[in-house]
């Protein structure tokens, strides 16, 4: 048991992806089991009705933050007409985007324009800037992408914090798997660049795991909370499976497992055992 009380961020990604994902996130917010969600602007289940429903749920849990989930990867399409490179008429898959960034084949100005456009749509729908800005499939951390991303946030939402994916823990605790290690490495330059622009970011990050193995989410959450400091962030992906989700994302039934655990008494007890609060 950890004696020091900690308030952390538990952020559900992908609001706007599908009606089933939207409903699950709203239900958990209303039950006090989430205190942040990031919203996609280029997906089929976002619009004024979905935003109004989310705002109504957040009104019942006023400590809940709403962020922008910048989307730059397939199978979604850009808002800006001149965005490149594309895969057909869609963004590139995240593996290709990461490779292109590592090889310095991206144009940060085009990324900058696309992120500005998504920030502007968010402002139009919500009537304000986002509380924070992160990225779908962690694309905001990629080389060259991060340059355009951070400049756009500085211009349109300078008071927002941005999400980095580093653990900021002792080395032995940081090497938890290949995915976490990659995010940790990519986040180093992201943090340096954000700091130079005067942008705030979460002190540490947890929540990455191999979705394809469909593990039990309870032990994972226990691992995520271990050593997480005040203000640390845990990413999650609750949702209910529907046809839209099946068409757009490979992460389907595991979202329902995450929802079930987050809605359970076991999760409430785990927070209390670790002296962690979301309020």
CSV table of C-alpha atoms in Angstrom, one decimal:
chain,number,residue,atom,x,y,z
A,1,UNK,CA,0.0,0.0,0.0
A,2,UNK,CA,1.2,3.5,-0.8
A,3,UNK,CA,0.7,5.9,2.1
A,4,UNK,CA,1.1,9.1,0.0
A,5,UNK,CA,-2.2,10.2,-1.5
A,6,UNK,CA,-2.0,10.8,-5.3
A,7,UNK,CA,-4.4,12.3,-7.8
A,8,UNK,CA,-3.8,10.9,-11.2
A,9,UNK,CA,-5.3,11.2,-14.7
A,10,UNK,CA,-7.1,8.2,-16.1
A,11,UNK,CA,-7.8,9.2,-19.7
A,12,UNK,CA,-10.0,7.3,-22.1
A,13,UNK,CA,-8.8,7.7,-25.6
A,14,UNK,CA,-10.9,7.7,-28.8
A,15,UNK,CA,-14.1,9.5,-28.0
A,16,UNK,CA,-15.8,10.0,-31.4
A,17,UNK,CA,-14.6,6.8,-32.9
A,18,UNK,CA,-17.9,5.0,-32.6
A,19,UNK,CA,-21.2,5.3,-30.8
A,20,UNK,CA,-20.3,2.3,-28.6
A,21,UNK,CA,-17.0,3.8,-27.6
A,22,UNK,CA,-18.7,7.2,-26.9
A,23,UNK,CA,-21.4,5.6,-24.7
A,24,UNK,CA,-18.9,3.6,-22.6
A,25,UNK,CA,-16.7,6.6,-22.0
A,26,UNK,CA,-19.7,8.7,-20.9
A,27,UNK,CA,-21.0,6.1,-18.5
A,28,UNK,CA,-17.6,5.8,-16.8
A,29,UNK,CA,-17.2,9.5,-16.5
A,30,UNK,CA,-20.7,9.8,-14.9
A,31,UNK,CA,-19.7,7.0,-12.4
A,32,UNK,CA,-16.4,8.8,-11.5
A,33,UNK,CA,-14.3,6.1,-13.0
A,34,UNK,CA,-12.5,8.4,-15.5
A,35,UNK,CA,-11.4,12.0,-15.1
A,36,UNK,CA,-10.2,12.7,-18.7
A,37,UNK,CA,-11.1,11.8,-22.3
A,38,UNK,CA,-9.5,12.8,-25.6
A,39,UNK,CA,-11.8,13.4,-28.5
A,40,UNK,CA,-11.1,12.7,-32.2
A,41,UNK,CA,-12.2,15.2,-34.8
A,42,UNK,CA,-12.0,13.1,-38.0
A,43,UNK,CA,-14.1,10.1,-37.1
A,44,UNK,CA,-17.7,9.2,-37.9
A,45,UNK,CA,-19.2,9.4,-34.3
A,46,UNK,CA,-18.2,13.0,-33.6
A,47,UNK,CA,-20.6,16.0,-34.1
A,48,UNK,CA,-22.6,18.4,-32.1
A,49,UNK,CA,-24.9,15.7,-30.6
A,50,UNK,CA,-22.0,13.6,-29.4
A,51,UNK,CA,-20.3,16.7,-28.0
A,52,UNK,CA,-23.4,17.8,-26.1
A,53,UNK,CA,-23.8,14.3,-24.6
A,54,UNK,CA,-20.2,14.4,-23.5
A,55,UNK,CA,-20.6,17.8,-22.0
A,56,UNK,CA,-23.7,16.6,-20.1
A,57,UNK,CA,-21.7,13.7,-18.6
A,58,UNK,CA,-18.8,15.9,-17.7
A,59,UNK,CA,-21.1,18.3,-15.9
A,60,UNK,CA,-21.9,15.4,-13.5
A,61,UNK,CA,-18.1,15.0,-12.9
A,62,UNK,CA,-16.7,18.6,-13.1
A,63,UNK,CA,-13.1,17.5,-12.4
A,64,UNK,CA,-13.1,15.7,-15.8
A,65,UNK,CA,-10.8,17.1,-18.5
A,66,UNK,CA,-11.6,17.0,-22.2
A,67,UNK,CA,-8.7,16.9,-24.7
A,68,UNK,CA,-8.1,16.7,-28.4
A,69,UNK,CA,-7.0,13.3,-29.7
A,70,UNK,CA,-5.0,14.5,-32.8
A,71,UNK,CA,-5.4,11.9,-35.5
A,72,UNK,CA,-2.7,11.5,-38.2
A,73,UNK,CA,-2.9,7.8,-39.0
A,74,UNK,CA,-5.1,5.5,-41.1
A,75,UNK,CA,-7.9,4.6,-41.7
A,76,UNK,CA,-8.9,8.3,-41.2
A,77,UNK,CA,-8.6,11.2,-43.6
A,78,UNK,CA,-7.1,14.7,-43.1
A,79,UNK,CA,-9.2,17.8,-42.8
A,80,UNK,CA,-6.7,19.8,-44.8
A,81,UNK,CA,-6.6,19.5,-48.6
A,82,UNK,CA,-2.9,19.5,-49.1
A,83,UNK,CA,-1.8,17.1,-46.4
A,84,UNK,CA,0.9,14.7,-47.5
A,85,UNK,CA,2.0,12.0,-47.6
A,86,UNK,CA,-1.1,9.9,-47.9
A,87,UNK,CA,-2.0,6.3,-48.4
A,88,UNK,CA,-4.6,6.6,-51.1
A,89,UNK,CA,-6.9,9.3,-49.7
A,90,UNK,CA,-6.1,8.4,-46.1
A,91,UNK,CA,-3.4,9.1,-43.6
A,92,UNK,CA,-0.6,6.6,-43.6
A,93,UNK,CA,-0.6,3.7,-41.2
A,94,UNK,CA,1.3,4.5,-38.0
A,95,UNK,CA,4.2,2.2,-38.9
A,96,UNK,CA,4.8,4.0,-42.2
A,97,UNK,CA,4.4,7.4,-40.5
A,98,UNK,CA,6.9,6.6,-37.9
A,99,UNK,CA,9.4,5.3,-40.5
A,100,UNK,CA,8.9,8.4,-42.6
A,101,UNK,CA,9.6,10.6,-39.6
A,102,UNK,CA,12.7,8.7,-38.7
A,103,UNK,CA,14.0,9.0,-42.3
A,104,UNK,CA,13.1,12.8,-42.2
A,105,UNK,CA,10.7,12.4,-45.1
A,106,UNK,CA,7.8,14.4,-43.5
A,107,UNK,CA,6.9,18.0,-43.8
A,108,UNK,CA,6.4,19.5,-40.4
A,109,UNK,CA,4.5,22.4,-41.9
A,110,UNK,CA,1.8,20.1,-43.3
A,111,UNK,CA,1.5,18.4,-40.0
A,112,UNK,CA,1.3,21.9,-38.3
A,113,UNK,CA,-1.6,22.9,-40.7
A,114,UNK,CA,-3.5,19.6,-40.0
A,115,UNK,CA,-3.2,19.9,-36.3
A,116,UNK,CA,-4.3,23.5,-36.4
A,117,UNK,CA,-7.4,22.4,-38.4
A,118,UNK,CA,-8.3,19.7,-35.8
A,119,UNK,CA,-7.8,22.2,-33.0
A,120,UNK,CA,-10.1,24.7,-34.8
A,121,UNK,CA,-12.8,22.0,-35.2
A,122,UNK,CA,-12.5,21.2,-31.5
A,123,UNK,CA,-13.0,24.9,-30.6
A,124,UNK,CA,-16.0,25.1,-32.9
A,125,UNK,CA,-17.7,22.1,-31.4
A,126,UNK,CA,-16.8,22.7,-27.7
A,127,UNK,CA,-16.7,26.5,-27.8
A,128,UNK,CA,-13.2,26.5,-26.2
A,129,UNK,CA,-9.7,25.2,-26.5
A,130,UNK,CA,-9.0,21.6,-25.2
A,131,UNK,CA,-7.7,21.1,-21.7
A,132,UNK,CA,-4.9,18.9,-23.1
A,133,UNK,CA,-3.8,17.6,-26.5
A,134,UNK,CA,-2.5,14.1,-27.2
A,135,UNK,CA,-2.3,11.9,-30.3
A,136,UNK,CA,-3.9,8.8,-31.7
A,137,UNK,CA,-1.5,5.8,-31.8
A,138,UNK,CA,1.1,8.2,-30.1
A,139,UNK,CA,1.8,9.9,-33.5
A,140,UNK,CA,2.4,13.2,-31.7
A,141,UNK,CA,5.7,11.7,-30.4
A,142,UNK,CA,7.1,10.8,-33.8
A,143,UNK,CA,10.1,12.7,-35.3
A,144,UNK,CA,9.1,15.7,-37.4
A,145,UNK,CA,5.4,15.1,-36.4
A,146,UNK,CA,6.2,16.4,-33.0
A,147,UNK,CA,7.6,19.7,-34.4
A,148,UNK,CA,4.4,20.6,-36.2
A,149,UNK,CA,2.2,19.3,-33.4
A,150,UNK,CA,3.8,21.3,-30.7
A,151,UNK,CA,3.9,24.5,-32.6
A,152,UNK,CA,0.2,24.2,-33.4
A,153,UNK,CA,-0.7,23.6,-29.8
A,154,UNK,CA,1.4,26.6,-28.8
A,155,UNK,CA,-0.4,28.8,-31.2
A,156,UNK,CA,-4.0,27.6,-30.6
A,157,UNK,CA,-4.1,26.2,-27.1
A,158,UNK,CA,-1.0,27.5,-25.2
A,159,UNK,CA,-2.7,26.8,-21.8
A,160,UNK,CA,-3.2,23.1,-22.6
A,161,UNK,CA,-0.8,20.4,-21.5
A,162,UNK,CA,0.4,17.8,-24.0
A,163,UNK,CA,0.8,14.1,-23.5
A,164,UNK,CA,4.2,12.5,-23.4
A,165,UNK,CA,4.7,8.8,-23.2
A,166,UNK,CA,7.8,8.4,-21.1
A,167,UNK,CA,7.7,6.6,-17.7
A,168,UNK,CA,10.2,8.9,-15.9
A,169,UNK,CA,10.9,6.1,-13.4
A,170,UNK,CA,14.1,4.2,-12.5
A,171,UNK,CA,15.5,2.2,-15.4
A,172,UNK,CA,14.4,-1.2,-14.0
A,173,UNK,CA,10.7,0.0,-13.9
A,174,UNK,CA,10.9,1.6,-17.3
A,175,UNK,CA,11.7,-1.5,-19.3
A,176,UNK,CA,8.2,-3.1,-19.1
A,177,UNK,CA,8.0,-4.2,-22.7
A,178,UNK,CA,9.0,-3.2,-26.2
A,179,UNK,CA,6.1,-0.8,-26.7
A,180,UNK,CA,6.8,1.1,-23.5
A,181,UNK,CA,10.5,1.3,-24.3
A,182,UNK,CA,9.8,2.8,-27.8
A,183,UNK,CA,7.4,5.4,-26.3
A,184,UNK,CA,10.0,6.2,-23.6
A,185,UNK,CA,12.7,6.9,-26.2
A,186,UNK,CA,10.4,8.9,-28.5
A,187,UNK,CA,9.2,11.0,-25.6
A,188,UNK,CA,12.6,12.3,-24.6
A,189,UNK,CA,12.9,14.7,-27.5
A,190,UNK,CA,9.1,15.5,-27.3
A,191,UNK,CA,9.6,16.6,-23.6
A,192,UNK,CA,12.6,18.7,-24.5
A,193,UNK,CA,10.8,20.5,-27.4
A,194,UNK,CA,7.6,21.0,-25.3
A,195,UNK,CA,9.6,22.5,-22.5
A,196,UNK,CA,11.4,24.9,-24.9
A,197,UNK,CA,8.0,26.1,-26.1
A,198,UNK,CA,6.7,26.6,-22.5
A,199,UNK,CA,4.1,23.8,-22.8
A,200,UNK,CA,3.3,21.7,-19.8
A,201,UNK,CA,3.2,17.9,-20.0
A,202,UNK,CA,2.3,14.9,-17.8
A,203,UNK,CA,5.2,13.8,-15.5
A,204,UNK,CA,4.9,10.2,-16.4
A,205,UNK,CA,2.8,7.8,-18.4
A,206,UNK,CA,1.3,4.3,-18.2
A,207,UNK,CA,-1.3,2.2,-20.0
A,208,UNK,CA,0.6,0.8,-22.9
A,209,UNK,CA,0.3,-3.0,-23.4
A,210,UNK,CA,0.0,-5.6,-26.1
A,211,UNK,CA,-3.8,-5.5,-26.9
A,212,UNK,CA,-3.5,-8.5,-29.2
A,213,UNK,CA,-2.9,-10.8,-26.3
A,214,UNK,CA,-6.2,-9.8,-24.7
A,215,UNK,CA,-4.8,-9.9,-21.1
A,216,UNK,CA,-6.7,-9.5,-17.9
A,217,UNK,CA,-7.0,-5.8,-17.4
A,218,UNK,CA,-7.0,-5.9,-13.6
A,219,UNK,CA,-3.4,-7.0,-13.0
A,220,UNK,CA,-2.4,-4.5,-15.7
A,221,UNK,CA,-4.0,-1.6,-13.9
A,222,UNK,CA,-2.3,-2.7,-10.7
A,223,UNK,CA,1.0,-2.5,-12.6
A,224,UNK,CA,0.2,0.9,-14.1
A,225,UNK,CA,-0.5,2.4,-10.7
A,226,UNK,CA,2.7,1.1,-9.2
A,227,UNK,CA,5.0,4.1,-8.5
A,228,UNK,CA,2.8,6.5,-10.5
A,229,UNK,CA,3.4,10.0,-9.1
A,230,UNK,CA,0.9,12.8,-8.5
A,231,UNK,CA,-0.3,14.0,-11.8
A,232,UNK,CA,0.8,10.8,-13.7
A,233,UNK,CA,-1.4,9.6,-16.5
A,234,UNK,CA,-2.8,6.2,-17.3
A,235,UNK,CA,-4.2,5.7,-20.8
A,236,UNK,CA,-7.2,3.4,-21.4
A,237,UNK,CA,-9.6,2.4,-24.2
A,238,UNK,CA,-13.0,1.4,-22.9
A,239,UNK,CA,-15.8,0.9,-25.3
A,240,UNK,CA,-18.7,-1.3,-26.5
A,241,UNK,CA,-18.3,-3.1,-29.8
A,242,UNK,CA,-20.4,-2.0,-32.7
A,243,UNK,CA,-20.2,-2.3,-36.5
A,244,UNK,CA,-18.5,1.0,-36.8
A,245,UNK,CA,-15.8,0.0,-34.4
A,246,UNK,CA,-15.2,-3.3,-36.2
A,247,UNK,CA,-14.8,-1.5,-39.5
A,248,UNK,CA,-12.3,1.1,-38.1
A,249,UNK,CA,-10.1,-0.5,-35.4
A,250,UNK,CA,-8.6,-3.8,-34.5
A,251,UNK,CA,-9.0,-3.1,-30.8
A,252,UNK,CA,-12.6,-4.3,-30.2
A,253,UNK,CA,-13.5,-6.8,-27.5
A,254,UNK,CA,-10.6,-5.8,-25.3
A,255,UNK,CA,-12.3,-2.4,-25.0
A,256,UNK,CA,-15.3,-4.2,-23.4
A,257,UNK,CA,-12.9,-5.9,-20.9
A,258,UNK,CA,-11.4,-2.6,-20.0
A,259,UNK,CA,-14.9,-1.1,-19.5
A,260,UNK,CA,-16.0,-4.0,-17.3
A,261,UNK,CA,-13.0,-3.7,-15.1
A,262,UNK,CA,-13.2,0.1,-14.8
A,263,UNK,CA,-16.9,-0.1,-13.9
A,264,UNK,CA,-16.2,-2.8,-11.2
A,265,UNK,CA,-15.9,-2.7,-7.5
A,266,UNK,CA,-12.4,-4.3,-7.9
A,267,UNK,CA,-11.2,-1.1,-9.6
A,268,UNK,CA,-12.7,1.1,-6.9
A,269,UNK,CA,-11.0,-1.1,-4.3
A,270,UNK,CA,-7.6,-0.9,-6.2
A,271,UNK,CA,-7.7,2.9,-6.1
A,272,UNK,CA,-8.4,2.9,-2.4
A,273,UNK,CA,-5.7,0.3,-1.7
A,274,UNK,CA,-3.1,2.5,-3.6
A,275,UNK,CA,-4.5,5.7,-2.0
A,276,UNK,CA,-5.1,7.0,-5.6
A,277,UNK,CA,-7.9,9.4,-6.4
A,278,UNK,CA,-9.4,10.6,-9.7
A,279,UNK,CA,-11.3,13.5,-8.1
